[in-house]
Amino acid sequence: DAGVTQSPTHLIKTRGQQVTLRCSPISGHKSVSWYQQVLGQGPQFIFQYYEKEERGRGNFPDRFSARQFPNYSSELNVNALLLGDSALYLCASSLAPNGELFFGEGSRLTVL
Amino acid sequence: SQQGEEDPQALSIQEGENATMNCSYKTSINNLQWYRQNSGRGLVHLILIRSNEREKHSGRLRVTLDTSKKSSSLLITASRAADTASYFCATVPTGANSKLTFGKGITLSVRP
């Protein structure tokens, strides 16, 4: 069975640009969460979506947005990129909002 | 903000020895989880312990939870070189669904 898949795996952007990251959850999982992991730190919660509705939002600026589609896949969008947005962006899926999280391999974003 | 604080920050042991990692947290929790991450890749869920549990085992892993001290420990017995990775504790605060709050992690090196 396929695990959580994320794309792209690596990308390089310049300051001010916009980026969209994609996540496909494990089949049957209806909840998707996004985390940002800066080098040397633990992951920080950005968003959780369940059944296409936002269930939680972390302490991130409005430049960060996300959505979940009818097939439960999700996109994370970041506008007006800053150097500090360089990080590994992790997507995790679960059967339900309180369920065990299964993480993808992440999308590594570098902002120059 | 980081809820969990792992201790030590780095640990180096010989293959076959036991590794003990500690985690402290600040607020009341629904459960506490331990994850492993290999060199900037995705996180792998190791074990979950609920707030009403005191000890849990999974293979070579043993986790304890002391809610009165707001602390947890992860013991890896008979360590192997393949256990070399970063280990994170993550808490689900009471009432926060599956929003995980991670610590900064412990870097474990197991020398062959």
mmCIF file of C-alpha atoms in Angstrom:
data_model
loop_
_atom_site.group_PDB
_atom_site.id
_atom_site.type_symbol
_atom_site.label_atom_id
_atom_site.label_comp_id
_atom_site.label_asym_id
_atom_site.label_seq_id
_atom_site.Cartn_x
_atom_site.Cartn_y
_atom_site.Cartn_z
ATOM 1 C CA ASP A 1 0.000 0.000 0.000
ATOM 2 C CA ALA A 2 1.254 3.475 -0.846
ATOM 3 C CA GLY A 3 2.136 5.685 2.061
ATOM 4 C CA VAL A 4 1.762 9.445 2.198
ATOM 5 C CA THR A 5 3.234 10.953 -0.946
ATOM 6 C CA GLN A 6 4.442 14.517 -1.309
ATOM 7 C CA SER A 7 5.562 16.543 -4.290
ATOM 8 C CA PRO A 8 7.852 18.044 -5.239
ATOM 9 C CA THR A 9 10.600 16.492 -3.121
ATOM 10 C CA HIS A 10 12.949 19.446 -3.565
ATOM 11 C CA LEU A 11 12.479 22.932 -4.916
ATOM 12 C CA ILE A 12 14.296 26.233 -5.002
ATOM 13 C CA LYS A 13 12.521 29.577 -5.054
ATOM 14 C CA THR A 14 13.542 33.200 -4.690
ATOM 15 C CA ARG A 15 12.249 35.719 -2.186
ATOM 16 C CA GLY A 16 8.808 37.070 -3.013
ATOM 17 C CA GLN A 17 7.775 34.081 -5.090
ATOM 18 C CA GLN A 18 4.908 31.738 -4.324
ATOM 19 C CA VAL A 19 5.015 27.971 -3.862
ATOM 20 C CA THR A 20 2.457 25.173 -3.832
ATOM 21 C CA LEU A 21 3.214 21.855 -2.177
ATOM 22 C CA ARG A 22 1.072 18.773 -2.686
ATOM 23 C CA CYS A 23 0.196 15.803 -0.517
ATOM 24 C CA SER A 24 -1.683 12.580 -1.155
ATOM 25 C CA PRO A 25 -2.777 10.802 2.015
ATOM 26 C CA ILE A 26 -2.895 7.090 2.609
ATOM 27 C CA SER A 27 -5.974 5.605 0.971
ATOM 28 C CA GLY A 28 -8.913 5.871 3.355
ATOM 29 C CA HIS A 29 -7.354 8.602 5.482
ATOM 30 C CA LYS A 30 -9.554 11.686 5.701
ATOM 31 C CA SER A 31 -7.343 13.933 7.815
ATOM 32 C CA VAL A 32 -4.243 15.738 6.557
ATOM 33 C CA SER A 33 -1.870 17.864 8.606
ATOM 34 C CA TRP A 34 1.024 20.065 7.540
ATOM 35 C CA TYR A 35 4.204 20.705 9.519
ATOM 36 C CA GLN A 36 7.242 22.916 8.923
ATOM 37 C CA GLN A 37 10.640 21.685 10.073
ATOM 38 C CA VAL A 38 13.495 24.138 10.062
ATOM 39 C CA LEU A 39 16.982 22.620 10.117
ATOM 40 C CA GLY A 40 17.930 21.499 13.614
ATOM 41 C CA GLN A 41 14.451 21.964 15.048
ATOM 42 C CA GLY A 42 11.406 19.806 15.589
ATOM 43 C CA PRO A 43 8.412 20.063 13.244
ATOM 44 C CA GLN A 44 5.993 22.928 13.850
ATOM 45 C CA PHE A 45 2.256 22.480 13.249
ATOM 46 C CA ILE A 46 0.839 24.592 10.413
ATOM 47 C CA PHE A 47 -2.626 23.239 9.520
ATOM 48 C CA GLN A 48 -4.947 20.299 9.968
ATOM 49 C CA TYR A 49 -7.785 19.476 7.579
ATOM 50 C CA TYR A 50 -10.478 16.876 8.050
ATOM 51 C CA GLU A 51 -13.269 16.176 5.598
ATOM 52 C CA LYS A 52 -12.202 19.250 3.610
ATOM 53 C CA GLU A 53 -12.608 21.598 6.562
ATOM 54 C CA GLU A 54 -9.839 23.341 8.485
ATOM 55 C CA ARG A 55 -9.668 21.842 11.969
ATOM 56 C CA GLY A 56 -6.642 23.648 13.321
ATOM 57 C CA ARG A 57 -4.101 26.307 12.473
ATOM 58 C CA GLY A 58 -0.695 26.889 14.008
ATOM 59 C CA ASN A 59 1.084 30.166 14.649
ATOM 60 C CA PHE A 60 1.920 31.002 11.036
ATOM 61 C CA PRO A 61 1.226 34.199 9.070
ATOM 62 C CA ASP A 62 -1.584 34.544 6.555
ATOM 63 C CA ARG A 63 0.952 33.998 3.770
ATOM 64 C CA PHE A 64 0.428 30.311 4.543
ATOM 65 C CA SER A 65 -2.794 28.741 3.313
ATOM 66 C CA ALA A 66 -4.000 25.249 2.553
ATOM 67 C CA ARG A 67 -6.952 23.330 1.266
ATOM 68 C CA GLN A 68 -8.186 19.773 1.049
ATOM 69 C CA PHE A 69 -9.857 18.324 -2.014
ATOM 70 C CA PRO A 70 -12.802 15.883 -2.299
ATOM 71 C CA ASN A 71 -10.312 13.014 -2.745
ATOM 72 C CA TYR A 72 -8.683 14.118 0.559
ATOM 73 C CA SER A 73 -5.436 15.202 -1.064
ATOM 74 C CA SER A 74 -4.164 18.570 0.071
ATOM 75 C CA GLU A 75 -2.146 21.561 -1.052
ATOM 76 C CA LEU A 76 -0.105 23.962 1.047
ATOM 77 C CA ASN A 77 0.451 27.370 -0.500
ATOM 78 C CA VAL A 78 2.977 29.924 0.687
ATOM 79 C CA ASN A 79 2.967 33.442 -0.774
ATOM 80 C CA ALA A 80 5.614 36.163 -0.712
ATOM 81 C CA LEU A 81 8.361 33.755 0.285
ATOM 82 C CA LEU A 82 10.959 34.831 2.821
ATOM 83 C CA LEU A 83 14.403 33.369 3.431
ATOM 84 C CA GLY A 84 13.085 32.030 6.740
ATOM 85 C CA ASP A 85 10.551 29.882 4.923
ATOM 86 C CA SER A 86 13.377 27.560 3.882
ATOM 87 C CA ALA A 87 12.503 24.278 5.560
ATOM 88 C CA LEU A 88 11.307 20.722 5.163
ATOM 89 C CA TYR A 89 7.524 20.722 4.805
ATOM 90 C CA LEU A 90 5.953 17.555 6.088
ATOM 91 C CA CYS A 91 2.500 16.235 5.395
ATOM 92 C CA ALA A 92 0.855 13.644 7.615
ATOM 93 C CA SER A 93 -2.398 11.776 7.223
ATOM 94 C CA SER A 94 -4.620 9.961 9.679
ATOM 95 C CA LEU A 95 -7.942 8.147 9.617
ATOM 96 C CA ALA A 96 -9.512 10.671 11.960
ATOM 97 C CA PRO A 97 -8.441 13.947 13.613
ATOM 98 C CA ASN A 98 -7.311 12.099 16.749
ATOM 99 C CA GLY A 99 -5.696 9.222 14.923
ATOM 100 C CA GLU A 100 -2.067 8.151 14.638
ATOM 101 C CA LEU A 101 -0.209 10.307 12.114
ATOM 102 C CA PHE A 102 1.659 8.833 9.148
ATOM 103 C CA PHE A 103 4.206 11.207 7.653
ATOM 104 C CA GLY A 104 5.413 11.599 4.101
ATOM 105 C CA GLU A 105 9.076 12.154 3.212
ATOM 106 C CA GLY A 106 8.557 15.888 2.923
ATOM 107 C CA SER A 107 9.187 18.657 0.430
ATOM 108 C CA ARG A 108 12.457 20.510 0.969
ATOM 109 C CA LEU A 109 12.050 24.177 0.090
ATOM 110 C CA THR A 110 15.037 26.457 -0.300
ATOM 111 C CA VAL A 111 14.397 30.186 -0.628
ATOM 112 C CA LEU A 112 17.278 32.232 -2.053
ATOM 113 C CA SER B 1 6.480 27.109 20.283
ATOM 114 C CA GLN B 2 8.022 23.818 21.423
ATOM 115 C CA GLN B 3 6.144 21.957 24.134
ATOM 116 C CA GLY B 4 8.483 19.018 24.583
ATOM 117 C CA GLU B 5 12.079 19.346 25.681
ATOM 118 C CA GLU B 6 14.240 16.302 25.067
ATOM 119 C CA ASP B 7 17.311 15.437 27.071
ATOM 120 C CA PRO B 8 20.115 14.918 26.235
ATOM 121 C CA GLN B 9 20.400 16.835 22.966
ATOM 122 C CA ALA B 10 22.910 14.294 21.646
ATOM 123 C CA LEU B 11 23.792 10.774 22.706
ATOM 124 C CA SER B 12 26.581 8.520 21.475
ATOM 125 C CA ILE B 13 26.710 4.871 22.524
ATOM 126 C CA GLN B 14 28.262 1.581 21.468
ATOM 127 C CA GLU B 15 26.242 -1.019 19.606
ATOM 128 C CA GLY B 16 24.594 -3.380 22.085
ATOM 129 C CA GLU B 17 24.231 -0.758 24.816
ATOM 130 C CA ASN B 18 20.909 0.677 25.940
ATOM 131 C CA ALA B 19 19.915 4.241 25.026
ATOM 132 C CA THR B 20 17.713 6.297 27.319
ATOM 133 C CA MET B 21 16.165 9.544 26.129
ATOM 134 C CA ASN B 22 14.032 11.852 28.223
ATOM 135 C CA CYS B 23 11.293 14.328 27.402
ATOM 136 C CA SER B 24 9.580 16.940 29.532
ATOM 137 C CA TYR B 25 6.493 18.908 28.612
ATOM 138 C CA LYS B 26 4.535 21.813 30.024
ATOM 139 C CA THR B 27 0.757 21.415 29.651
ATOM 140 C CA SER B 28 -1.722 18.602 30.264
ATOM 141 C CA ILE B 29 -1.783 16.084 27.455
ATOM 142 C CA ASN B 30 -4.053 13.604 25.756
ATOM 143 C CA ASN B 31 -1.132 11.424 24.716
ATOM 144 C CA LEU B 32 2.615 11.507 24.094
ATOM 145 C CA GLN B 33 4.306 10.015 21.061
ATOM 146 C CA TRP B 34 7.873 9.246 20.066
ATOM 147 C CA TYR B 35 9.089 9.539 16.473
ATOM 148 C CA ARG B 36 12.318 8.736 14.671
ATOM 149 C CA GLN B 37 13.749 10.698 11.757
ATOM 150 C CA ASN B 38 16.649 9.616 9.580
ATOM 151 C CA SER B 39 18.744 12.513 8.291
ATOM 152 C CA GLY B 40 16.135 15.030 7.140
ATOM 153 C CA ARG B 41 13.644 12.486 5.899
ATOM 154 C CA GLY B 42 10.080 11.855 7.006
ATOM 155 C CA LEU B 43 9.180 10.936 10.564
ATOM 156 C CA VAL B 44 8.428 7.375 11.555
ATOM 157 C CA HIS B 45 5.981 6.796 14.386
ATOM 158 C CA LEU B 46 7.502 4.591 17.096
ATOM 159 C CA ILE B 47 5.067 4.432 19.971
ATOM 160 C CA LEU B 48 2.113 6.254 21.535
ATOM 161 C CA ILE B 49 1.351 6.342 25.240
ATOM 162 C CA ARG B 50 -1.913 7.751 26.530
ATOM 163 C CA SER B 51 -2.181 9.996 29.573
ATOM 164 C CA ASN B 52 -3.747 7.192 31.645
ATOM 165 C CA GLU B 53 -0.920 4.755 30.851
ATOM 166 C CA ARG B 54 2.370 4.556 32.725
ATOM 167 C CA GLU B 55 4.460 2.194 30.617
ATOM 168 C CA LYS B 56 4.346 0.683 27.176
ATOM 169 C CA HIS B 57 6.538 -1.743 25.247
ATOM 170 C CA SER B 58 7.070 -2.327 21.555
ATOM 171 C CA GLY B 59 9.861 -4.678 20.545
ATOM 172 C CA ARG B 60 13.127 -3.174 21.836
ATOM 173 C CA LEU B 61 11.368 0.041 22.845
ATOM 174 C CA ARG B 62 10.065 0.865 26.279
ATOM 175 C CA VAL B 63 8.289 4.131 27.026
ATOM 176 C CA THR B 64 7.295 5.459 30.419
ATOM 177 C CA LEU B 65 5.067 8.404 31.236
ATOM 178 C CA ASP B 66 4.865 10.311 34.511
ATOM 179 C CA THR B 67 2.070 12.856 34.215
ATOM 180 C CA SER B 68 2.730 14.207 37.728
ATOM 181 C CA LYS B 69 6.246 15.193 36.623
ATOM 182 C CA LYS B 70 5.172 15.910 33.038
ATOM 183 C CA SER B 71 7.932 13.709 31.728
ATOM 184 C CA SER B 72 8.495 10.650 29.579
ATOM 185 C CA SER B 73 11.427 8.426 28.773
ATOM 186 C CA LEU B 74 12.229 6.268 25.759
ATOM 187 C CA LEU B 75 14.512 3.281 26.276
ATOM 188 C CA ILE B 76 16.005 1.447 23.305
ATOM 189 C CA THR B 77 17.547 -1.818 24.414
ATOM 190 C CA ALA B 78 20.401 -3.626 22.684
ATOM 191 C CA SER B 79 20.976 -0.742 20.282
ATOM 192 C CA ARG B 80 22.063 -1.286 16.686
ATOM 193 C CA ALA B 81 23.914 0.940 14.252
ATOM 194 C CA ALA B 82 20.633 1.219 12.322
ATOM 195 C CA ASP B 83 19.098 2.996 15.338
ATOM 196 C CA THR B 84 21.268 6.022 14.535
ATOM 197 C CA ALA B 85 18.757 8.822 13.924
ATOM 198 C CA SER B 86 17.071 11.819 15.517
ATOM 199 C CA TYR B 87 14.332 11.037 18.028
ATOM 200 C CA PHE B 88 11.478 13.394 18.846
ATOM 201 C CA CYS B 89 8.854 13.356 21.525
ATOM 202 C CA ALA B 90 5.555 14.947 20.587
ATOM 203 C CA THR B 91 2.549 15.701 22.718
ATOM 204 C CA VAL B 92 -1.116 16.080 21.898
ATOM 205 C CA PRO B 93 -2.420 18.680 24.346
ATOM 206 C CA THR B 94 -5.775 17.965 25.945
ATOM 207 C CA GLY B 95 -8.579 18.947 23.573
ATOM 208 C CA ALA B 96 -6.280 19.657 20.622
ATOM 209 C CA ASN B 97 -7.290 16.758 18.386
ATOM 210 C CA SER B 98 -4.168 15.335 16.767
ATOM 211 C CA LYS B 99 -2.180 18.552 16.657
ATOM 212 C CA LEU B 100 1.267 17.356 17.637
ATOM 213 C CA THR B 101 3.699 19.653 19.437
ATOM 214 C CA PHE B 102 7.264 18.441 18.931
ATOM 215 C CA GLY B 103 10.442 18.961 20.898
ATOM 216 C CA LYS B 104 13.765 19.827 19.292
ATOM 217 C CA GLY B 105 14.893 16.222 19.149
ATOM 218 C CA ILE B 106 17.760 14.043 20.315
ATOM 219 C CA THR B 107 20.514 12.940 17.970
ATOM 220 C CA LEU B 108 21.437 9.336 18.708
ATOM 221 C CA SER B 109 24.634 7.870 17.285
ATOM 222 C CA VAL B 110 25.231 4.150 17.701
ATOM 223 C CA ARG B 111 28.830 3.166 16.993
ATOM 224 C CA PRO B 112 29.342 -0.280 15.416
#
